[in-house]
MMTF fields as JSON, N, C-alpha, C and O atoms, coordinates in Angstrom:
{
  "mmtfVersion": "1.0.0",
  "mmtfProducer": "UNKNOWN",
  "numBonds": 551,
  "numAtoms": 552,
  "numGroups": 138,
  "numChains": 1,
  "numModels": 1,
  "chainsPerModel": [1],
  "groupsPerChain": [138],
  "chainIdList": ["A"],
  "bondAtomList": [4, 2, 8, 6, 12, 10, 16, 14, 20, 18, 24, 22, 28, 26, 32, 30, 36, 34, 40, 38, 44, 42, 48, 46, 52, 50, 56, 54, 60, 58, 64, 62, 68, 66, 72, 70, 76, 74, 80, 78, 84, 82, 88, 86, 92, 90, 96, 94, 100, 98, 104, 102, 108, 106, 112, 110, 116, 114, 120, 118, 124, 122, 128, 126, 132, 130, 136, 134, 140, 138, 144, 142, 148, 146, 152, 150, 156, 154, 160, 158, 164, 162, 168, 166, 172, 170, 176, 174, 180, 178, 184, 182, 188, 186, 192, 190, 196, 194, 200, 198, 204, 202, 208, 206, 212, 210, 216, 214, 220, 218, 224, 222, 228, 226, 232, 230, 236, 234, 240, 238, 244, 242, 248, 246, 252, 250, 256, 254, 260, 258, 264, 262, 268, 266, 272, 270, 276, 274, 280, 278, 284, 282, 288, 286, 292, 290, 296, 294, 300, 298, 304, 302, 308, 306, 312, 310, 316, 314, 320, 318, 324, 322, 328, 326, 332, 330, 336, 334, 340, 338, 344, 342, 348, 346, 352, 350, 356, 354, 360, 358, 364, 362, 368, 366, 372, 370, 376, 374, 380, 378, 384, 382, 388, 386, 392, 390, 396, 394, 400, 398, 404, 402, 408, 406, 412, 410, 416, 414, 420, 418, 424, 422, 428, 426, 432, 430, 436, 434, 440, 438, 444, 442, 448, 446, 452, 450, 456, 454, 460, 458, 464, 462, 468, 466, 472, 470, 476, 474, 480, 478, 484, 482, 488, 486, 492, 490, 496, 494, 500, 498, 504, 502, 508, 506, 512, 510, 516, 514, 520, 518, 524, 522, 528, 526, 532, 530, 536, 534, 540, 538, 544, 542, 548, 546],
  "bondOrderList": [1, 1, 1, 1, 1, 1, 1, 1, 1, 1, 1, 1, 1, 1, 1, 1, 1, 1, 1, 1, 1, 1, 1, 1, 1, 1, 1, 1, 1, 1, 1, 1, 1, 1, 1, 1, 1, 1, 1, 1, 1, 1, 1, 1, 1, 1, 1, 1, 1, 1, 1, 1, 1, 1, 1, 1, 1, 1, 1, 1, 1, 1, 1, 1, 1, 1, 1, 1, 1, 1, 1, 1, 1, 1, 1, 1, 1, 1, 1, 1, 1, 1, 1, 1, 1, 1, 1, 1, 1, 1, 1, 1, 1, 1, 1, 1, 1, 1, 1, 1, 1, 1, 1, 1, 1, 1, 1, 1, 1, 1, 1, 1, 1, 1, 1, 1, 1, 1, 1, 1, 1, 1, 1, 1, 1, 1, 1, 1, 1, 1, 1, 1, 1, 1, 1, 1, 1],
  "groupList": [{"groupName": "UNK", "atomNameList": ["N", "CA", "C", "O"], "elementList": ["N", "C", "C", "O"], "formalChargeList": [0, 0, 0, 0], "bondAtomList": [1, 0, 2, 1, 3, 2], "bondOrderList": [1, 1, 2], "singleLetterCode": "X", "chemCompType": "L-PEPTIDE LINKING"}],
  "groupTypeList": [0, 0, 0, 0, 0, 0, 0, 0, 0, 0, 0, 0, 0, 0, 0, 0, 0, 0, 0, 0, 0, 0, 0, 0, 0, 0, 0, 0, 0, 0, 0, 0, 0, 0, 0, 0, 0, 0, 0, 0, 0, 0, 0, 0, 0, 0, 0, 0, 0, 0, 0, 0, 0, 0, 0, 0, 0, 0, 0, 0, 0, 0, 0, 0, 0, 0, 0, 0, 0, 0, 0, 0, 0, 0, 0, 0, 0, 0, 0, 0, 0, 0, 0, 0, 0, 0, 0, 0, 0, 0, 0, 0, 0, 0, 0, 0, 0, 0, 0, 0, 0, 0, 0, 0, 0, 0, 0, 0, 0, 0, 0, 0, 0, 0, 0, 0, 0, 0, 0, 0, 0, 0, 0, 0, 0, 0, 0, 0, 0, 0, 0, 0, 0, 0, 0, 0, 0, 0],
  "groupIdList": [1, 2, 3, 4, 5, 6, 7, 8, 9, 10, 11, 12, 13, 14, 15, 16, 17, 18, 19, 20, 21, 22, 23, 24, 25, 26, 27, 28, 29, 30, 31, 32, 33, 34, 35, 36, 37, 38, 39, 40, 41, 42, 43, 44, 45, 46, 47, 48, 49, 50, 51, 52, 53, 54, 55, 56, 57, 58, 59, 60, 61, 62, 63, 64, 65, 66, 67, 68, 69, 70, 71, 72, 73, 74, 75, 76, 77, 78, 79, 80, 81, 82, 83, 84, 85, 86, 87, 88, 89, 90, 91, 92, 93, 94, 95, 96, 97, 98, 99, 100, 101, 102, 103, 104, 105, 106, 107, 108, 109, 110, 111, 112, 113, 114, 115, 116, 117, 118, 119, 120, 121, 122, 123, 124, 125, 126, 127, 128, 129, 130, 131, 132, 133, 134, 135, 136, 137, 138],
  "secStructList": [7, 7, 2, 2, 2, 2, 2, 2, 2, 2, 2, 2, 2, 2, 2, 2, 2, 2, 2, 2, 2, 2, 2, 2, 6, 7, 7, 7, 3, 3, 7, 1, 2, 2, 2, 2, 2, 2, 2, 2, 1, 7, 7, 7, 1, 7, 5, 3, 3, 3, 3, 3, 3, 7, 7, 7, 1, 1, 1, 7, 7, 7, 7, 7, 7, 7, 7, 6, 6, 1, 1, 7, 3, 3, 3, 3, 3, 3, 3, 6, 6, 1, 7, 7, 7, 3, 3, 3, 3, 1, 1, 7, 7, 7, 6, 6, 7, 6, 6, 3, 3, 3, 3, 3, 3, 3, 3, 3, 3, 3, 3, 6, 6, 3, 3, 3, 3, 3, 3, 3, 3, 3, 3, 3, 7, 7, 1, 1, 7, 2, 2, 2, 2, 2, 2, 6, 6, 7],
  "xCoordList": [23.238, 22.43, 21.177, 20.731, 20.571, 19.685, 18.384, 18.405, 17.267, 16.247, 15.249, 14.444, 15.62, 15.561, 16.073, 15.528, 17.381, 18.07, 18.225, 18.83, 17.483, 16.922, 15.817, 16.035, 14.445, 13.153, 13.699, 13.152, 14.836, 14.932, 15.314, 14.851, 16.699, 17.217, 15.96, 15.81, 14.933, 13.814, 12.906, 12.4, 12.675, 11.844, 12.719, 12.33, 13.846, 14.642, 14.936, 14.975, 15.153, 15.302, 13.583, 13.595, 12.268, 11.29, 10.904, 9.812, 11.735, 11.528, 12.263, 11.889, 13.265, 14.189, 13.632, 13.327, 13.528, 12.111, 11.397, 11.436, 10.415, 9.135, 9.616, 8.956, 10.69, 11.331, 11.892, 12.183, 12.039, 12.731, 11.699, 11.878, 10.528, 9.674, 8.669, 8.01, 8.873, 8.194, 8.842, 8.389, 10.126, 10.809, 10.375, 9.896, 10.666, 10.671, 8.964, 8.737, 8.336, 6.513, 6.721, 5.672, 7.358, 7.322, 7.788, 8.674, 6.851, 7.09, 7.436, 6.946, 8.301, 8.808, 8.101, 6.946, 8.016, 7.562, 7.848, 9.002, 7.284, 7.53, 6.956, 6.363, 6.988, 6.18, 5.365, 5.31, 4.497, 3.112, 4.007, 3.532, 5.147, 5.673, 5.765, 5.445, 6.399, 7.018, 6.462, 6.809, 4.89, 3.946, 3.672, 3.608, 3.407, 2.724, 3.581, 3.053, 5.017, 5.938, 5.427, 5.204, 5.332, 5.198, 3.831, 3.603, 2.73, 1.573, 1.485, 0.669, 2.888, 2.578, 3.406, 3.208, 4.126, 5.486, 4.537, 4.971, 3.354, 2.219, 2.199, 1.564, 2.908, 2.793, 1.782, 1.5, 1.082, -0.205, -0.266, -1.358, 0.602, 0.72, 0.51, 0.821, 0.11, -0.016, 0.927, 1.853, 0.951, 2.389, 1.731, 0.591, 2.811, 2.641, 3.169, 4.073, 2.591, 3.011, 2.831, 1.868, 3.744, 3.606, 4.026, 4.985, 2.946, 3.213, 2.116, 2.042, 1.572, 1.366, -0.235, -0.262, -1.341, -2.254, -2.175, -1.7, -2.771, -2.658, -3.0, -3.652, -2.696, -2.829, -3.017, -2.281, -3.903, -3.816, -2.698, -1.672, -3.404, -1.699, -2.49, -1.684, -3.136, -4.025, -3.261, -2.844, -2.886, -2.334, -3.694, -3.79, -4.353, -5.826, -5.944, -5.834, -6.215, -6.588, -6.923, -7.363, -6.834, -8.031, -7.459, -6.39, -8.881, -9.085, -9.744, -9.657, -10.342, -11.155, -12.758, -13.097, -13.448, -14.491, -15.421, -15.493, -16.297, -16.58, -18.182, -18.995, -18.578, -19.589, -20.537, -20.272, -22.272, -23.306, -23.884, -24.695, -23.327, -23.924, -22.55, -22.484, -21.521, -20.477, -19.501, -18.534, -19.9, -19.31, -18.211, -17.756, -17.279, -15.865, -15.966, -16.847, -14.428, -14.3, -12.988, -12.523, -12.556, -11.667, -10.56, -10.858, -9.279, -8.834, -7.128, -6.719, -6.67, -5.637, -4.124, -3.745, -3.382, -2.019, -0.488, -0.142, 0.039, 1.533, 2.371, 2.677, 3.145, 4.394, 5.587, 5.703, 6.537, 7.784, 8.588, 8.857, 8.971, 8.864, 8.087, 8.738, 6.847, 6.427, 5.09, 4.146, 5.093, 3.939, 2.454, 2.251, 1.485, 0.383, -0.439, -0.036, -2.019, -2.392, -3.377, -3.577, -4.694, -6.223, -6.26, -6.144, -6.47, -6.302, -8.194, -8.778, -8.73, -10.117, -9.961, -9.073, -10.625, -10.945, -12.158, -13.021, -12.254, -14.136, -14.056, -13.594, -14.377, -14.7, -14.502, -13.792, -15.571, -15.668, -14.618, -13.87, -14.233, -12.895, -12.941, -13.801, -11.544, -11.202, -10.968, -10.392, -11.37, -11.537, -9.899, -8.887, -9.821, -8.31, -7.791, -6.562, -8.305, -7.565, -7.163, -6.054, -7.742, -7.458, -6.458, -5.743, -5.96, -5.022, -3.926, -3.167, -3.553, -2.75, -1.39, -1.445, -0.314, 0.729, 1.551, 2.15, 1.174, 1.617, 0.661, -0.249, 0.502, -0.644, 0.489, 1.425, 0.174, 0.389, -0.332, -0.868, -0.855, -1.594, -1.628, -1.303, -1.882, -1.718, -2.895, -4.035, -2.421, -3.09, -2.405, -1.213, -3.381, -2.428, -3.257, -3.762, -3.386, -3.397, -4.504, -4.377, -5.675, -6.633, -6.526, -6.852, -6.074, -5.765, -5.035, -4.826, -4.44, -3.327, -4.547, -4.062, -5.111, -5.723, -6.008, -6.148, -6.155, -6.479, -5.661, -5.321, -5.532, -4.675, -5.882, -6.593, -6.085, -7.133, -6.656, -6.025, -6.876, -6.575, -7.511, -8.57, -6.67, -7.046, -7.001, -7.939, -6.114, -5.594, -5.231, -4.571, -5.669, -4.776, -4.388, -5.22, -2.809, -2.318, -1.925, -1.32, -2.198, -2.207, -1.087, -1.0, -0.272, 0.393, 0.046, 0.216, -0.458, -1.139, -0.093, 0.935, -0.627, 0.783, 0.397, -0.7, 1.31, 1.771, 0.574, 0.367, -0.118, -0.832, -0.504, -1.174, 1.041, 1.886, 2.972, 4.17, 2.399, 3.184, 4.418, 4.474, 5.021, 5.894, 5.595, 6.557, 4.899, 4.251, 3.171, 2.655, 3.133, 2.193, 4.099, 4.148, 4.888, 6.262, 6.576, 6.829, 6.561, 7.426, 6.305, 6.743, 4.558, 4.105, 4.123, 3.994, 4.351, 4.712, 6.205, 6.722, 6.645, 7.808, 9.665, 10.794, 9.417, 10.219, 11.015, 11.873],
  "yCoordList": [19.514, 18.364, 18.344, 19.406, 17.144, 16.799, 17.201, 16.858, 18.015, 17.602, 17.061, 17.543, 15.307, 13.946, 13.802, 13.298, 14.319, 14.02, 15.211, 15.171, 16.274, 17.042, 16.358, 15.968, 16.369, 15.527, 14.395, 14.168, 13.82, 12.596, 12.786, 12.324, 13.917, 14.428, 14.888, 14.228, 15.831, 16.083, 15.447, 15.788, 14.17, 13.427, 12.719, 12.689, 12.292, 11.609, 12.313, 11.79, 13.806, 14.545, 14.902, 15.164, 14.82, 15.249, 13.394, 13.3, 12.035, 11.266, 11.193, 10.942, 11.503, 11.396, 12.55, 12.248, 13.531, 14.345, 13.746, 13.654, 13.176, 12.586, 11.361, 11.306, 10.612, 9.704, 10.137, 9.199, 11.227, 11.494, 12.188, 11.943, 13.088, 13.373, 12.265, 12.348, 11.277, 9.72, 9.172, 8.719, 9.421, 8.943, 9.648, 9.014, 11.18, 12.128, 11.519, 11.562, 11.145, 11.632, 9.855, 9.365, 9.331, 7.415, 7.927, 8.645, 7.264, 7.124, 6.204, 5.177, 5.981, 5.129, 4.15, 4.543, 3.151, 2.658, 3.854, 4.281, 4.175, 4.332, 3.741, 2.68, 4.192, 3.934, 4.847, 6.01, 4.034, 5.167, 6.318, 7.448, 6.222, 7.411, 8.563, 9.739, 7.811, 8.965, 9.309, 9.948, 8.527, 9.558, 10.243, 11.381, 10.14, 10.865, 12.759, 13.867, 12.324, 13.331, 14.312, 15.521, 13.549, 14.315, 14.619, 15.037, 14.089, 15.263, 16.422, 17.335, 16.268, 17.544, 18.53, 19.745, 18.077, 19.083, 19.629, 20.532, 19.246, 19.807, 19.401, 19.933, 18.399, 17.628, 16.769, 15.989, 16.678, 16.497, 15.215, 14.694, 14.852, 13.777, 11.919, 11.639, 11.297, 10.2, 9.136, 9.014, 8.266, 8.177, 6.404, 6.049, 5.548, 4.061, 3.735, 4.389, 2.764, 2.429, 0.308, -0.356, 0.074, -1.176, -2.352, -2.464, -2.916, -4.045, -5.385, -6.049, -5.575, -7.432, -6.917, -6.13, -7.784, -7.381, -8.057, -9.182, -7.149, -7.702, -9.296, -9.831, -9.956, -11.42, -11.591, -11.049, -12.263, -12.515, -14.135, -14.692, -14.262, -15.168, -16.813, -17.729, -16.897, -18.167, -17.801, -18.855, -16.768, -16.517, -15.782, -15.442, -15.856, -15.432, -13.814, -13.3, -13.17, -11.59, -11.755, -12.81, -10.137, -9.564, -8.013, -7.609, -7.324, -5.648, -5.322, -4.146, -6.186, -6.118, -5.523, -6.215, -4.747, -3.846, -3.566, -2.337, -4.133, -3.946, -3.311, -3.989, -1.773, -1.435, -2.078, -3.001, -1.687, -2.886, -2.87, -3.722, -1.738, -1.806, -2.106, -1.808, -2.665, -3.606, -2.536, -2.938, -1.387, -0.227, 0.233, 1.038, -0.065, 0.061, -0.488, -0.735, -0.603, -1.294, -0.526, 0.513, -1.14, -0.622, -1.758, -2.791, -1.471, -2.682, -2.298, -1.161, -3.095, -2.998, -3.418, -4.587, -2.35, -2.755, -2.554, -1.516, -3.486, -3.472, -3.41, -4.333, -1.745, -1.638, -2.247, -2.492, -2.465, -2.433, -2.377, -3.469, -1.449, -0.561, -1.253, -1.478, -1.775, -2.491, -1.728, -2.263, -0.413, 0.367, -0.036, 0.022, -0.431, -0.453, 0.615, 1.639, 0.604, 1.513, 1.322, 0.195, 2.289, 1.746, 2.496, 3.693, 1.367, 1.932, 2.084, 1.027, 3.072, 3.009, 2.842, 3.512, 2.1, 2.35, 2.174, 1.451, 2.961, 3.685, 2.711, 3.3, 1.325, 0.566, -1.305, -1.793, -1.809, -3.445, -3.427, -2.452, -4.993, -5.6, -6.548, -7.138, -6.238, -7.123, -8.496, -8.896, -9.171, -10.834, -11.424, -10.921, -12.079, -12.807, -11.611, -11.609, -10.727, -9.812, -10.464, -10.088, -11.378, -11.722, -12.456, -12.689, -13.214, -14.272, -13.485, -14.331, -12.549, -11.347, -11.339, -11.141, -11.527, -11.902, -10.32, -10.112, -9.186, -7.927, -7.339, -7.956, -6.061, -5.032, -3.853, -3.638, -2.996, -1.544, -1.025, -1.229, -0.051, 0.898, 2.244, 2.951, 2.966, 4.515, 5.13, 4.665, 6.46, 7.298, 8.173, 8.153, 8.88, 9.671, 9.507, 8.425, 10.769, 10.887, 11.717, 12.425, 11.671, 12.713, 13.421, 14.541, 12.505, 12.733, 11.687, 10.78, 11.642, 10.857, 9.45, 8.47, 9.449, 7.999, 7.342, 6.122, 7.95, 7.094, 7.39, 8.397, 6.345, 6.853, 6.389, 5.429, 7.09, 6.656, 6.166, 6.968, 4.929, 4.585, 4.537, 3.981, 5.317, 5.784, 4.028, 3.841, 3.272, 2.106, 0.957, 1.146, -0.127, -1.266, -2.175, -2.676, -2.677, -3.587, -4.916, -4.916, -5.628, -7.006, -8.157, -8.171, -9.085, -9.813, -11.101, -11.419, -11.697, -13.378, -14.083, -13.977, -15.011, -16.136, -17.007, -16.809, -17.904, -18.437, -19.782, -20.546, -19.642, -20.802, -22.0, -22.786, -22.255, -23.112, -23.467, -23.182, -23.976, -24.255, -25.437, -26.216, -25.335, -26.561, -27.729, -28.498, -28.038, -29.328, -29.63, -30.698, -28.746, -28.937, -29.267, -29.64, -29.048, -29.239, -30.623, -31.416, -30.906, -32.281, -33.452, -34.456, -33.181, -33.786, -34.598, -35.714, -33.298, -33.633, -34.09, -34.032, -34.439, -35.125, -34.151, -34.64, -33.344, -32.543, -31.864, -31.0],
  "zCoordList": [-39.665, -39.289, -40.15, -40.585, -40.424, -41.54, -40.371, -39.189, -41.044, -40.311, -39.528, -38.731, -40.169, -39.3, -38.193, -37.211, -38.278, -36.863, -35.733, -34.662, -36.326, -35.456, -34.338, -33.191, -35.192, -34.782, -33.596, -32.516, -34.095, -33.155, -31.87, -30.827, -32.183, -30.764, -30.076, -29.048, -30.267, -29.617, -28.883, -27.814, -29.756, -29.477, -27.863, -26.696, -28.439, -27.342, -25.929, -24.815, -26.342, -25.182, -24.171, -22.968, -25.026, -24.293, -23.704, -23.143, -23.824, -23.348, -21.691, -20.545, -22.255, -20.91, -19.949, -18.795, -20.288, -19.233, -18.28, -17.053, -19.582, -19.291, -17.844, -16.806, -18.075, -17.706, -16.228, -15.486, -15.819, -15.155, -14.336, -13.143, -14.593, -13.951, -13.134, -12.098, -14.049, -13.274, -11.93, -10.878, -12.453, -11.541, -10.063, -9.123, -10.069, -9.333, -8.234, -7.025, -9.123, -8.441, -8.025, -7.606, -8.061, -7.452, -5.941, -5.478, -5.523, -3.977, -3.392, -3.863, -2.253, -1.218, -0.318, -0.482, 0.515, 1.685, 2.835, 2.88, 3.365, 4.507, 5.771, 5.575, 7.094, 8.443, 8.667, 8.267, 9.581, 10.038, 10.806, 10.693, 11.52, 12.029, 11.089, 11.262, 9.802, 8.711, 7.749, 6.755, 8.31, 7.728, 8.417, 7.953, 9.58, 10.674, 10.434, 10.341, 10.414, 10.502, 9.255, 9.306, 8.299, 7.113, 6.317, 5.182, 7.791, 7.451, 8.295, 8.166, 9.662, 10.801, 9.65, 9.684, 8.867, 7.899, 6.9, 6.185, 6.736, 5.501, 4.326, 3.414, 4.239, 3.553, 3.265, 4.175, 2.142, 1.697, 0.681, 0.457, 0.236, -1.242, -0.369, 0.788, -1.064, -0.812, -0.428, -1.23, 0.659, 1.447, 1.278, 1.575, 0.738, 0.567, 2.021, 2.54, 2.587, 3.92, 4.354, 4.737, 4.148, 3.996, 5.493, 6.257, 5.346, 6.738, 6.629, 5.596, 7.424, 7.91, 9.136, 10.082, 8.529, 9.324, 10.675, 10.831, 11.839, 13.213, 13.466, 12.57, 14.386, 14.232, 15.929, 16.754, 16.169, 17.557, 18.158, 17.768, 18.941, 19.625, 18.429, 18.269, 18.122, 17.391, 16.154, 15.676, 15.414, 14.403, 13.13, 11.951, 14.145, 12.942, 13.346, 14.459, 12.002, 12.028, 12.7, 13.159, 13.318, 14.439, 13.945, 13.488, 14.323, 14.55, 13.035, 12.683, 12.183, 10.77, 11.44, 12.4, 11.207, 11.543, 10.52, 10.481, 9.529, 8.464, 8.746, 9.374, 8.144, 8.379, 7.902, 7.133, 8.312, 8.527, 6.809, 6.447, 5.778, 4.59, 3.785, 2.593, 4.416, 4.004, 2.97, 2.323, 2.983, 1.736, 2.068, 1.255, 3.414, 3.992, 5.319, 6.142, 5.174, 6.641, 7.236, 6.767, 8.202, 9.515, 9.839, 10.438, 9.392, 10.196, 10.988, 11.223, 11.162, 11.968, 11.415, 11.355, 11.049, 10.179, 11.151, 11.715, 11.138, 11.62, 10.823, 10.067, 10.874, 9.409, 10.112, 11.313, 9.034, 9.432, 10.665, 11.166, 11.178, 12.403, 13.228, 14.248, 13.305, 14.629, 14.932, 15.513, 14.48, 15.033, 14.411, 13.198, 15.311, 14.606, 14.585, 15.136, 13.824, 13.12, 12.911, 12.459, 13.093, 12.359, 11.132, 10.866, 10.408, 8.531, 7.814, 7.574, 7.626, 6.966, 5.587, 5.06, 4.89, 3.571, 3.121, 3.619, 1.986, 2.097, 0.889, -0.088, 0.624, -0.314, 0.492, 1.371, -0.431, 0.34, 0.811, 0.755, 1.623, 2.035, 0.292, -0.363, 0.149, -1.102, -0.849, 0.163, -1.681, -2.048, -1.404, -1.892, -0.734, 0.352, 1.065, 1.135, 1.54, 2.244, 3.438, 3.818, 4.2, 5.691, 5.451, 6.425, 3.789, 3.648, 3.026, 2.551, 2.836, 2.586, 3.42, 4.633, 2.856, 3.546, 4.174, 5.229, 2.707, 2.999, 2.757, 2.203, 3.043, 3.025, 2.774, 3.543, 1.323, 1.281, 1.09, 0.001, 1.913, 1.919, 1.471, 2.425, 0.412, -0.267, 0.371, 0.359, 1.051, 1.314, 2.585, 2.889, 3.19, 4.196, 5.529, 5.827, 6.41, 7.802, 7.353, 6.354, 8.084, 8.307, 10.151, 10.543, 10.769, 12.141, 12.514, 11.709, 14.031, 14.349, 14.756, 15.322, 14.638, 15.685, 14.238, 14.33, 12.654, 11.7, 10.442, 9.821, 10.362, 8.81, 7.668, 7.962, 6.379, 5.424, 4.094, 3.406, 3.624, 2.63, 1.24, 0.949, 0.607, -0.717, -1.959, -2.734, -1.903, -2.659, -1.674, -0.652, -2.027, -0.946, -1.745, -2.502, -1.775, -2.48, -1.69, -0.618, -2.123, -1.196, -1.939, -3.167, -1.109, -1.538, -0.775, 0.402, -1.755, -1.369, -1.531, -2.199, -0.629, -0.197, -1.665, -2.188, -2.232, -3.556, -3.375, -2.433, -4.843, -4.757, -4.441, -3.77, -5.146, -5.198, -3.946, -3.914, -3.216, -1.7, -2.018, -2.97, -1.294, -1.074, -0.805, -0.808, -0.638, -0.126, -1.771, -2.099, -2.272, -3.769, -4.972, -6.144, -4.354, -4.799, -4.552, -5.459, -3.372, -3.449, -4.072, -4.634, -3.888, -4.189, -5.966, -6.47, -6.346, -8.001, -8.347, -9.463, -7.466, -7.535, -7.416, -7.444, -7.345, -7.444, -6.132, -6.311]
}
């Protein structure tokens, strides 16, 4: 084999590694249960947990708690599963959070009454409604 095609096999083999170790460290959705489970197991790594903020019978949030120097707030998440949850995160409330259709939350359990979020990813409902559809003719 030519030296070139040494280099390449190498190169190609420390990709598929690399590729495969990514894979390995990507994490799942889970529920506040299966996190819960898998911080009593000692488990320590950051657990994505995805759901829909609490809504009272009006359909408007409720359980948002924002401290008085506005630097985190407190609010109230329903995963999957049904179970709700008081979620902290030590940074503002982000810009449309209350209009947030999904909420994932990264982070873990410091105790059972709170789960703490490290990242919050939000999925806003589509600028582009249906009714902005038929209006343009379509």
């Amino acid at each position: 084999m030519k030296k070139g095609h040494i280099i390449g096999l190498g190169i190609i083999a420390i990709a598929i590694v690399i590729i495969m170790t990514s894979i390995g460290d990507a994490s799942s959705y889970e529920s506040f249960n299966t996190a819960w489970e898998m911080k009593e197991d000692g488990e320590d790594k950051a657990i994505h947990v995805v759901g829909q903020l609490k809504k009272d019978a009006t359909g408007q949030v409720s359980g948002i708690e924002v401290r008085e120097d506005k630097t985190s707030f407190t609010f109230l998440l329903v995963d999957n599963d049904g179970t709700e949850q008081k979620v902290f995160y030590n940074e503002p409330v982000p810009a449309d959070f209350q209009r947030s259709e999904q909420v994932v939350v990264i982070g873990s359990y410091r105790d059972k009454e709170i789960f703490v979020a490290d990242k919050i990813l939000m999925k806003c409902p589509s600028k582009y409604q249906e009714t902005d559809v038929q209006a343009a003719g379509m």
